[in-house]
PDB file of C-alpha atoms in Angstrom:
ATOM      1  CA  UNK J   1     -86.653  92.569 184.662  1.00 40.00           C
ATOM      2  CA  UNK J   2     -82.727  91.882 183.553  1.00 34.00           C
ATOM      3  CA  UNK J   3     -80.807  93.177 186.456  1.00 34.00           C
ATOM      4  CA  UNK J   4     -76.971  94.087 186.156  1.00 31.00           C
ATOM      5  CA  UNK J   5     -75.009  92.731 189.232  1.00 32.00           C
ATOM      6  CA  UNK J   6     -72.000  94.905 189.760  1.00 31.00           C
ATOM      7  CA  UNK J   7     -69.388  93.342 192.387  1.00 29.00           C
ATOM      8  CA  UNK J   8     -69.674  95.530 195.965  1.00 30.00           C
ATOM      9  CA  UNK J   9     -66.842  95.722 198.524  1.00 31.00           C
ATOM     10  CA  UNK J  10     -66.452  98.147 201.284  1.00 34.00           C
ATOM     11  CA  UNK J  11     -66.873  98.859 204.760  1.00 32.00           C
ATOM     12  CA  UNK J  12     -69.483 101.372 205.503  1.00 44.00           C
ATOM     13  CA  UNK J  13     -68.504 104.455 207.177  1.00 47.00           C
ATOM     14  CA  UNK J  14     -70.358 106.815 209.463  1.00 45.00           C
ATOM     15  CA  UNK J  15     -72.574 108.887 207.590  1.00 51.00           C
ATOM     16  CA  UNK J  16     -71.063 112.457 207.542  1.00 51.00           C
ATOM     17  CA  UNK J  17     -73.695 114.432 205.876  1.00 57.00           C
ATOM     18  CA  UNK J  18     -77.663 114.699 205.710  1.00 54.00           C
ATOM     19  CA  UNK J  19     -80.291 115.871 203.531  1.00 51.00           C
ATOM     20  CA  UNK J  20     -84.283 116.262 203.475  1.00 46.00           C
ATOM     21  CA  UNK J  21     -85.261 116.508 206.679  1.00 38.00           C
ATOM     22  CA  UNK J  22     -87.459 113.780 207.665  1.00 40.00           C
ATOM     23  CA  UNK J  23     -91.314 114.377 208.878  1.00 36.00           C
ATOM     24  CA  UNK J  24     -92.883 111.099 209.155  1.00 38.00           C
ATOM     25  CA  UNK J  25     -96.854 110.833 209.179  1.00 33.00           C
ATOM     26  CA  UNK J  26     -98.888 109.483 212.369  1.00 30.00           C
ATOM     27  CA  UNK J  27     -98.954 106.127 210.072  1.00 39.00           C
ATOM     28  CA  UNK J  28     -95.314 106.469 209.730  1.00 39.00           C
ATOM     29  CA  UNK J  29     -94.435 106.475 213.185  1.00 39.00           C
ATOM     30  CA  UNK J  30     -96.704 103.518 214.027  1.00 40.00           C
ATOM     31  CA  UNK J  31     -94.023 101.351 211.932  1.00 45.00           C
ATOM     32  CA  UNK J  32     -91.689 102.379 215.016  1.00 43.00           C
ATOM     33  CA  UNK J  33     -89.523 104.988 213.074  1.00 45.00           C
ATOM     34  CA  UNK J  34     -90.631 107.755 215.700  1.00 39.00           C
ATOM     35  CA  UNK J  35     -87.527 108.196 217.393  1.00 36.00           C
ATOM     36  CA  UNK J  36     -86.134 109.139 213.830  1.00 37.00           C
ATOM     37  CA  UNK J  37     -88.167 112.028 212.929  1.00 34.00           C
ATOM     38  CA  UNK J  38     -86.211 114.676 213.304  1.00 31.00           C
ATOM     39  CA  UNK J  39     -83.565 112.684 211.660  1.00 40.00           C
ATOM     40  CA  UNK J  40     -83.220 112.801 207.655  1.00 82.00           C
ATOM     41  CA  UNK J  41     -84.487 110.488 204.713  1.00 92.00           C
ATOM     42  CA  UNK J  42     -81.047 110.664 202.957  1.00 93.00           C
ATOM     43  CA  UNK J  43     -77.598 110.554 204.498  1.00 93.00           C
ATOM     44  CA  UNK J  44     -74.009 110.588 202.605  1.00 94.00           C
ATOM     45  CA  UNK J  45     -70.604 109.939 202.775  1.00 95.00           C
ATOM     46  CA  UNK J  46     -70.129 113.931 201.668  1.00 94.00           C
ATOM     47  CA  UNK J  47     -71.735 117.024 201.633  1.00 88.00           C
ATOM     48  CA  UNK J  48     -70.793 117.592 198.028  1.00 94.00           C
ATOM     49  CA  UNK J  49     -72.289 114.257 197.100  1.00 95.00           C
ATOM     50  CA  UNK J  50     -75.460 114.868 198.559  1.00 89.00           C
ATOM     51  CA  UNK J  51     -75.621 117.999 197.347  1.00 90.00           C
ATOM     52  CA  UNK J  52     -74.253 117.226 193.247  1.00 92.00           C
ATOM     53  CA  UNK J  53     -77.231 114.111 193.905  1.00 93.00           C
ATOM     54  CA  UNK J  54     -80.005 116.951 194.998  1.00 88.00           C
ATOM     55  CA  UNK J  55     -83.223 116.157 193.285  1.00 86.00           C
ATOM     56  CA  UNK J  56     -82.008 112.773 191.200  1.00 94.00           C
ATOM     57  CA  UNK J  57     -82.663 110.832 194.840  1.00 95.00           C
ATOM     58  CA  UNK J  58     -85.832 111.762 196.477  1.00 95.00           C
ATOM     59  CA  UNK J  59     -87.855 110.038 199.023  1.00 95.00           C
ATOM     60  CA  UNK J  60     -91.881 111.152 199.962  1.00 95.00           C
ATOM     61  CA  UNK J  61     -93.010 110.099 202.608  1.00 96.00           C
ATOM     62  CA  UNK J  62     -97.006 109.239 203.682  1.00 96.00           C
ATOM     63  CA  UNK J  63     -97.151 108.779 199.862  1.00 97.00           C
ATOM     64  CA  UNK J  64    -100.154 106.572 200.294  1.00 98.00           C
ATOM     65  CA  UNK J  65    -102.561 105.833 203.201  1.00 98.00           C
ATOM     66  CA  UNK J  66    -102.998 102.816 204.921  1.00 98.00           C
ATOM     67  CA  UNK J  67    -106.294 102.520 202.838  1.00 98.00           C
ATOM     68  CA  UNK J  68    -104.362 102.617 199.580  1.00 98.00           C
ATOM     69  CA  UNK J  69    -101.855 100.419 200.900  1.00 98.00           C
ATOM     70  CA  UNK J  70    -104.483  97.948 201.845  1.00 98.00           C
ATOM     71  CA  UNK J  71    -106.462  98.292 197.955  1.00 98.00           C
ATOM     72  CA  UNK J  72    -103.210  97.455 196.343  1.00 98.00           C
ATOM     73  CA  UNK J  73    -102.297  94.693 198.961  1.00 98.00           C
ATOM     74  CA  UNK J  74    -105.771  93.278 197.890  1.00 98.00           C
ATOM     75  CA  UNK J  75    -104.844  92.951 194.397  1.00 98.00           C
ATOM     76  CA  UNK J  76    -101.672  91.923 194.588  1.00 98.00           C
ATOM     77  CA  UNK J  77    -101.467  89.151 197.337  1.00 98.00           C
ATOM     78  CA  UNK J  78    -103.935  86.479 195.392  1.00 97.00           C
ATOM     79  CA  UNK J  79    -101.261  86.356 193.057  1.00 96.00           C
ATOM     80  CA  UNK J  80     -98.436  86.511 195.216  1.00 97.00           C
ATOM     81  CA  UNK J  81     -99.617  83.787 197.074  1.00 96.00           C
ATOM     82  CA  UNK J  82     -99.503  81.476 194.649  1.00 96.00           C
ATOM     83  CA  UNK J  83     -95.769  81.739 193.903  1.00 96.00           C
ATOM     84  CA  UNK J  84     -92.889  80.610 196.303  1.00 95.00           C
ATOM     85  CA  UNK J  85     -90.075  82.596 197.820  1.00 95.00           C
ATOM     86  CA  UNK J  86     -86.918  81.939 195.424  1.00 93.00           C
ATOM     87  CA  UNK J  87     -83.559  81.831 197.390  1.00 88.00           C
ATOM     88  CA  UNK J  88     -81.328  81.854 193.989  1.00 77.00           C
ATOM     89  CA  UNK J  89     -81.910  84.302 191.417  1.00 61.00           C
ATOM     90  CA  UNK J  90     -80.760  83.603 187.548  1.00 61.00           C
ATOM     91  CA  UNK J  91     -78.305  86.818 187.939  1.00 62.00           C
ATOM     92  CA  UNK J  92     -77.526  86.667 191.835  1.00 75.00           C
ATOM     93  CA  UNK J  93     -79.336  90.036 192.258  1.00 85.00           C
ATOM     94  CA  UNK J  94     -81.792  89.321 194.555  1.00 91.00           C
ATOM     95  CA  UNK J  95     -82.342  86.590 197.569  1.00 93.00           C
ATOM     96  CA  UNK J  96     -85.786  86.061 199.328  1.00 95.00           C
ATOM     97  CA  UNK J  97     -88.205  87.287 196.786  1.00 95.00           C
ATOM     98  CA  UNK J  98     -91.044  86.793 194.474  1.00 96.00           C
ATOM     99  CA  UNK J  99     -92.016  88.794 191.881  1.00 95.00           C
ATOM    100  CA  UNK J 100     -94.974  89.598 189.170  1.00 96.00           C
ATOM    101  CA  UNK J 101     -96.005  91.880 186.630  1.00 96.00           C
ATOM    102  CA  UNK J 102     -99.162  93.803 186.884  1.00 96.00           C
ATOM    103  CA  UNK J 103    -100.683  95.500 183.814  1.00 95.00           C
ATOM    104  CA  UNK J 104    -104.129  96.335 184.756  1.00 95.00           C
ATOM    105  CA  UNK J 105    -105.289  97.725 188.089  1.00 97.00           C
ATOM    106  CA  UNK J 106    -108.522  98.493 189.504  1.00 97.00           C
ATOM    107  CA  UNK J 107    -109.642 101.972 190.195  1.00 98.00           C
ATOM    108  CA  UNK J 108    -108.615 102.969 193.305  1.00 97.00           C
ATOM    109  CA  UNK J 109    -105.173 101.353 192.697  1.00 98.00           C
ATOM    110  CA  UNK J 110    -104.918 102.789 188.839  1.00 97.00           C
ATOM    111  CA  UNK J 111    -105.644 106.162 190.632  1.00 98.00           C
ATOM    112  CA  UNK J 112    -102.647 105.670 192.377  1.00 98.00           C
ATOM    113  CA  UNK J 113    -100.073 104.780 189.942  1.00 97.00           C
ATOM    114  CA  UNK J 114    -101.226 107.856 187.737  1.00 96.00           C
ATOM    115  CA  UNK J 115    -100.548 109.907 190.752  1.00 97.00           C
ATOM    116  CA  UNK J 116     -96.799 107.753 190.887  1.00 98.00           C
ATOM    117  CA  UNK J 117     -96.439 108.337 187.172  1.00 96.00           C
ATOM    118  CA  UNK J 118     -97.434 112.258 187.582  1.00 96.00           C
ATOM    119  CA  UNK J 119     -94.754 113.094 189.858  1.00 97.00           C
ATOM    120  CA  UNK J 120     -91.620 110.605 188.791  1.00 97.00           C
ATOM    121  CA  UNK J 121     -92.358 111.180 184.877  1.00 96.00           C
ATOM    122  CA  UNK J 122     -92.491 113.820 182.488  1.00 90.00           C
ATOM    123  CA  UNK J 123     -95.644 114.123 181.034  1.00 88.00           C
ATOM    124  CA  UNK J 124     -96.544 111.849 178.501  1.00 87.00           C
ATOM    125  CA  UNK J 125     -92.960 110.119 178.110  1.00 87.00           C
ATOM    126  CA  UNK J 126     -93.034 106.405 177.433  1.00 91.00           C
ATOM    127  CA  UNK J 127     -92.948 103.864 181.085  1.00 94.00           C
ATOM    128  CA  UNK J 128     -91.946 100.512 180.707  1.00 91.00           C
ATOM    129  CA  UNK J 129     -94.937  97.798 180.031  1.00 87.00           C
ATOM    130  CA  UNK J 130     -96.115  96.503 182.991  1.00 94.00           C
ATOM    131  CA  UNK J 131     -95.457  97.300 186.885  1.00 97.00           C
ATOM    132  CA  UNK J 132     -93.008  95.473 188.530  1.00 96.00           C
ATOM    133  CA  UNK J 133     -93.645  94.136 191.679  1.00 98.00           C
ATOM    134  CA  UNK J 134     -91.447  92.406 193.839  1.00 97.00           C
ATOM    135  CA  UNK J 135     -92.391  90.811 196.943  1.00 98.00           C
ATOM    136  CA  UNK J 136     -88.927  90.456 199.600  1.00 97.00           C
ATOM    137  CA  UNK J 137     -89.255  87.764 202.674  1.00 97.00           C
ATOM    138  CA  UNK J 138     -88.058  89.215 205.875  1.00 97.00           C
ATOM    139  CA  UNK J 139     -85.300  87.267 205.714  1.00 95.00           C
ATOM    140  CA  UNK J 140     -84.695  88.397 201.741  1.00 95.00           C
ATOM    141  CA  UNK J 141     -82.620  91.061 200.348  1.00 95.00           C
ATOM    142  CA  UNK J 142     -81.659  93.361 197.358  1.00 94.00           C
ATOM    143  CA  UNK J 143     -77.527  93.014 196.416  1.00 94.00           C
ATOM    144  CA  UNK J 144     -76.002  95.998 194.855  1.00 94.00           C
ATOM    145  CA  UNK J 145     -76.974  96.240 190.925  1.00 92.00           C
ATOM    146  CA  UNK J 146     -77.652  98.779 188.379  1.00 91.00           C
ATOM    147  CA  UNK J 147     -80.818  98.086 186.164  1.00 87.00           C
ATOM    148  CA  UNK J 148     -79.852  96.772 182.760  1.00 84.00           C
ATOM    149  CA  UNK J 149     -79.662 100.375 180.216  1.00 84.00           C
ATOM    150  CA  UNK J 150     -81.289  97.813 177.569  1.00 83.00           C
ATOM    151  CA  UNK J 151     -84.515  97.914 179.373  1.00 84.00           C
ATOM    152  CA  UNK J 152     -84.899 100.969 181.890  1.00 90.00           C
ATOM    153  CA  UNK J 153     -84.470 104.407 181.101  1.00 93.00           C
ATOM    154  CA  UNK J 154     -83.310 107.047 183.283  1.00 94.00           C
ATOM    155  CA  UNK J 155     -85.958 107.066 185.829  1.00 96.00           C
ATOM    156  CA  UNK J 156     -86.791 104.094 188.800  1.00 96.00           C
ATOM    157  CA  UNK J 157     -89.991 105.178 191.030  1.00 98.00           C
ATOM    158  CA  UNK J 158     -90.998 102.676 194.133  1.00 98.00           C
ATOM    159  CA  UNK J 159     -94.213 102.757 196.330  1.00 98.00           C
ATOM    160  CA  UNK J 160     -92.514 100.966 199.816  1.00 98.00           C
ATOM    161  CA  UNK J 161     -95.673  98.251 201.530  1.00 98.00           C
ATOM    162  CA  UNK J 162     -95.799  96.718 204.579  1.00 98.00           C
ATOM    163  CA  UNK J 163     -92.330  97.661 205.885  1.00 98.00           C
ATOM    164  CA  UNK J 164     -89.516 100.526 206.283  1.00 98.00           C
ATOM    165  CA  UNK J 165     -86.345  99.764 204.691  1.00 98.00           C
ATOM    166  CA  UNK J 166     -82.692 101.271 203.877  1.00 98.00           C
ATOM    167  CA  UNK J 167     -82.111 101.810 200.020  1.00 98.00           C
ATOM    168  CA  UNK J 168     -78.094 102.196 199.578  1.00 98.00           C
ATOM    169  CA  UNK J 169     -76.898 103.846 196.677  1.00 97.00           C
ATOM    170  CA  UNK J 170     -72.687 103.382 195.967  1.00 97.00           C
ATOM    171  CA  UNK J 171     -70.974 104.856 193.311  1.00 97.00           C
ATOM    172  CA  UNK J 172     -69.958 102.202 190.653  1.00 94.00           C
ATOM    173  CA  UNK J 173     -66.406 103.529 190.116  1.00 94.00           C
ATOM    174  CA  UNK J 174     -65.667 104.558 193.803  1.00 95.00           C
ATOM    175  CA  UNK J 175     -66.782 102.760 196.646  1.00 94.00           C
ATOM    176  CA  UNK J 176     -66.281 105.569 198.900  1.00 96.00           C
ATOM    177  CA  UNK J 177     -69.218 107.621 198.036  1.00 96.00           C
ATOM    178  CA  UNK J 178     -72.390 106.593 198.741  1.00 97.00           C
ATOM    179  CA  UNK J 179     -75.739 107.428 200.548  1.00 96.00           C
ATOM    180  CA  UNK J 180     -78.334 105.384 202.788  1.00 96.00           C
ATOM    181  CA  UNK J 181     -82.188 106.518 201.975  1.00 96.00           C
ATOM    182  CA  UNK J 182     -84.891 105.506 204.474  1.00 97.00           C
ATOM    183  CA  UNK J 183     -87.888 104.678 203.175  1.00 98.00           C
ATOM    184  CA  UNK J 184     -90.459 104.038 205.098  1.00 97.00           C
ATOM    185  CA  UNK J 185     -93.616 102.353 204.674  1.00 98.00           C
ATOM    186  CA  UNK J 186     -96.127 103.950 202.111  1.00 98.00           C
ATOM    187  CA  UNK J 187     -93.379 106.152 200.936  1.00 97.00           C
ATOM    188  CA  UNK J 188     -92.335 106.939 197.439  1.00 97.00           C
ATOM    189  CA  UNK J 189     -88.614 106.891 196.028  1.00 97.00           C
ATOM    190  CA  UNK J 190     -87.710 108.050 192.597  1.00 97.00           C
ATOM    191  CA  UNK J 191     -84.134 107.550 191.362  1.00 97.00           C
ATOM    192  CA  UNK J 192     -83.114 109.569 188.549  1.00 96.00           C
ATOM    193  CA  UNK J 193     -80.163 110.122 185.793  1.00 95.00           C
ATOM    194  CA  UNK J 194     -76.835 109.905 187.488  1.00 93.00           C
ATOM    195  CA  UNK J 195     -78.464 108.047 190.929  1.00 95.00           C
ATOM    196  CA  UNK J 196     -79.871 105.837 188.071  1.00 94.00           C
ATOM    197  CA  UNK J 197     -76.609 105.361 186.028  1.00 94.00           C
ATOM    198  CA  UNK J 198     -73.908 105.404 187.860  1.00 95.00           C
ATOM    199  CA  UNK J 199     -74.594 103.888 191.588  1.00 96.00           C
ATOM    200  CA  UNK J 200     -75.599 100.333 192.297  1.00 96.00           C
ATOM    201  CA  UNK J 201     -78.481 100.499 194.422  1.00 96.00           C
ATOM    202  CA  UNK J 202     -79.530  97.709 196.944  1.00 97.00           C
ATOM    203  CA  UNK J 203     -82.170  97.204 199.774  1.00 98.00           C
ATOM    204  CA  UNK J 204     -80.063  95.759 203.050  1.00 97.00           C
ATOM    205  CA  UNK J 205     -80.748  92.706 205.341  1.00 95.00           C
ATOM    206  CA  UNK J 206     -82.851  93.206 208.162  1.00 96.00           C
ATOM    207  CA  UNK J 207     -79.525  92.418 210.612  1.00 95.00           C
ATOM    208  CA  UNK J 208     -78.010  95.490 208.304  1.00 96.00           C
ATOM    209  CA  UNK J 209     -80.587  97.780 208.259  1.00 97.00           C
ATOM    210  CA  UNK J 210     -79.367 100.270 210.273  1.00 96.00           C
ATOM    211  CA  UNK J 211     -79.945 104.485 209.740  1.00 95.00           C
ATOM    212  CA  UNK J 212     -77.391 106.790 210.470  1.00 90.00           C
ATOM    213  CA  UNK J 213     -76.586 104.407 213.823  1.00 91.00           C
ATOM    214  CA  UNK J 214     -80.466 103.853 214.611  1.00 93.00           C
ATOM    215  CA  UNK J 215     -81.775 100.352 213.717  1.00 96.00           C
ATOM    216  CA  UNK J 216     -84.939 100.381 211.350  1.00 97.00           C
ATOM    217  CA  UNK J 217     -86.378  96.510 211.617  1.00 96.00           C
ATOM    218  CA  UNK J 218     -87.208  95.053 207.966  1.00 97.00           C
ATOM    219  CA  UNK J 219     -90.203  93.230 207.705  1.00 97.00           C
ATOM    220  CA  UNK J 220     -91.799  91.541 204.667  1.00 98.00           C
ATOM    221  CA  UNK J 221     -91.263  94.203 202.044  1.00 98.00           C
ATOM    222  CA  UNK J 222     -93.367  94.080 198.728  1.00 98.00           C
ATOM    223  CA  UNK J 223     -92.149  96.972 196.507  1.00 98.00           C
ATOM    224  CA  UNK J 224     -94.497  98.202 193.287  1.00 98.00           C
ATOM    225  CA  UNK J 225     -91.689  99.853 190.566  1.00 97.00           C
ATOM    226  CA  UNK J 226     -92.093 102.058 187.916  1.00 97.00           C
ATOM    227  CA  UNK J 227     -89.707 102.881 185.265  1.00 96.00           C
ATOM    228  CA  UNK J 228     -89.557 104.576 181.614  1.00 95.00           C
ATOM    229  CA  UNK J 229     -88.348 103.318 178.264  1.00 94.00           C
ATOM    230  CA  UNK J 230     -84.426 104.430 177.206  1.00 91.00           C
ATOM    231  CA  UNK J 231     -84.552 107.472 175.507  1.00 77.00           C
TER     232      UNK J 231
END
């Protein structure tokens, strides 16, 4: 998947606003987010941004179980396994990862991504080929890009495995404005229209991973995308 990198300078400021409060499952809190439940999945640099964002950045948490997690897991690491962490992408995008395409899942994992697809998509518009999947190293990491326009339409949906992470979205034409999502594991993020378009969105180093001042340790991270054709 072409990624766009768009250059990223700033310094982070305290987050100053919240949204969706944050209920974590028993599974949830077993990844050692507890102390952040009554804490919120999405925090911003303004109330007015978090608000004019509303439903185009949404996170669901406990989207799988630990039984679904471990189905997909079982199709997907044979494969994995077989590739090597890459430390220099073609584009710069990404360091720590490997990646793979998967087309055809078995049941319980096709129920799944039909239950992805039937909350992230309207019905019966066209998704881009095959699933991307894309497997980060705990040491790895996501820099700030926008997906290419040529290939992805308006909508990015991500099922979270094996560890909790901060998503940061930053406005391409104003630094100032952004917003942090936690997602934990087995959680669900969609990213739509203007979150889509017009913020770089990255996943942060484990020694940046911090939530609204409250560290979240990154593990190995495998993420399982989802995105429509342009329109």
């Amino acid at each position: 998947m072409k990624l766009l990198l768009t250059a990223f300078k700033r310094i982070h400021k305290p987050a100053v606003c919240t949204s969706q409060r944050l209920r974590l499952s028993s599974r949830a809190s077993s990844s050692g987010l507890s102390p952040l439940r009554d804490d919120a999945l999405v925090v911003g640099s303004s109330r007015e941004l978090v608000r004019r964002l509303g439903s185009q950045v949404e996170v669901r948490t406990g989207f799988i179980t630990e039984e679904e997690e471990g189905s997909l897991l079982r199709e997907l690491e044979p494969g994995l396994k077989k590739k090597r962490y890459e430390f220099d992408h073609w584009d710069d995008a990404i360091h720590g990862y490997r990646e793979t395409e998967r087309a055809r899942w078995g049941a319980a994992c096709e129920e799944v991504m039909n239950r992805v697809r039937s909350v992230a998509f309207p019905e019966g518009g066209p998704l881009l080929g095959p699933v991307h999947v894309l497997d980060l190293d705990k040491t790895g990491y996501i820099k700030p890009h926008i997906d290419s326009v040529k290939f992805c339409g308006s909508t990015i949906a991500g099922l979270s495995l094996l560890s909790d992470s901060i998503m940061r979205l930053v406005k391409e034409d104003a630094t100032d404005e952004w917003v942090d999502l936690l997602l934990p594991r087995l959680s669900l993020y969609i990213l739509r229209d203007q979150a889509r378009y017009n913020f770089t969105h990255q996943i942060l180093k484990d020694d940046e991973s911090v939530f609204n001042g409250q560290k979240v340790p990154r593990l190995r991270r495998i993420s399982v995308i989802c995105r429509n054709l342009p329109g």
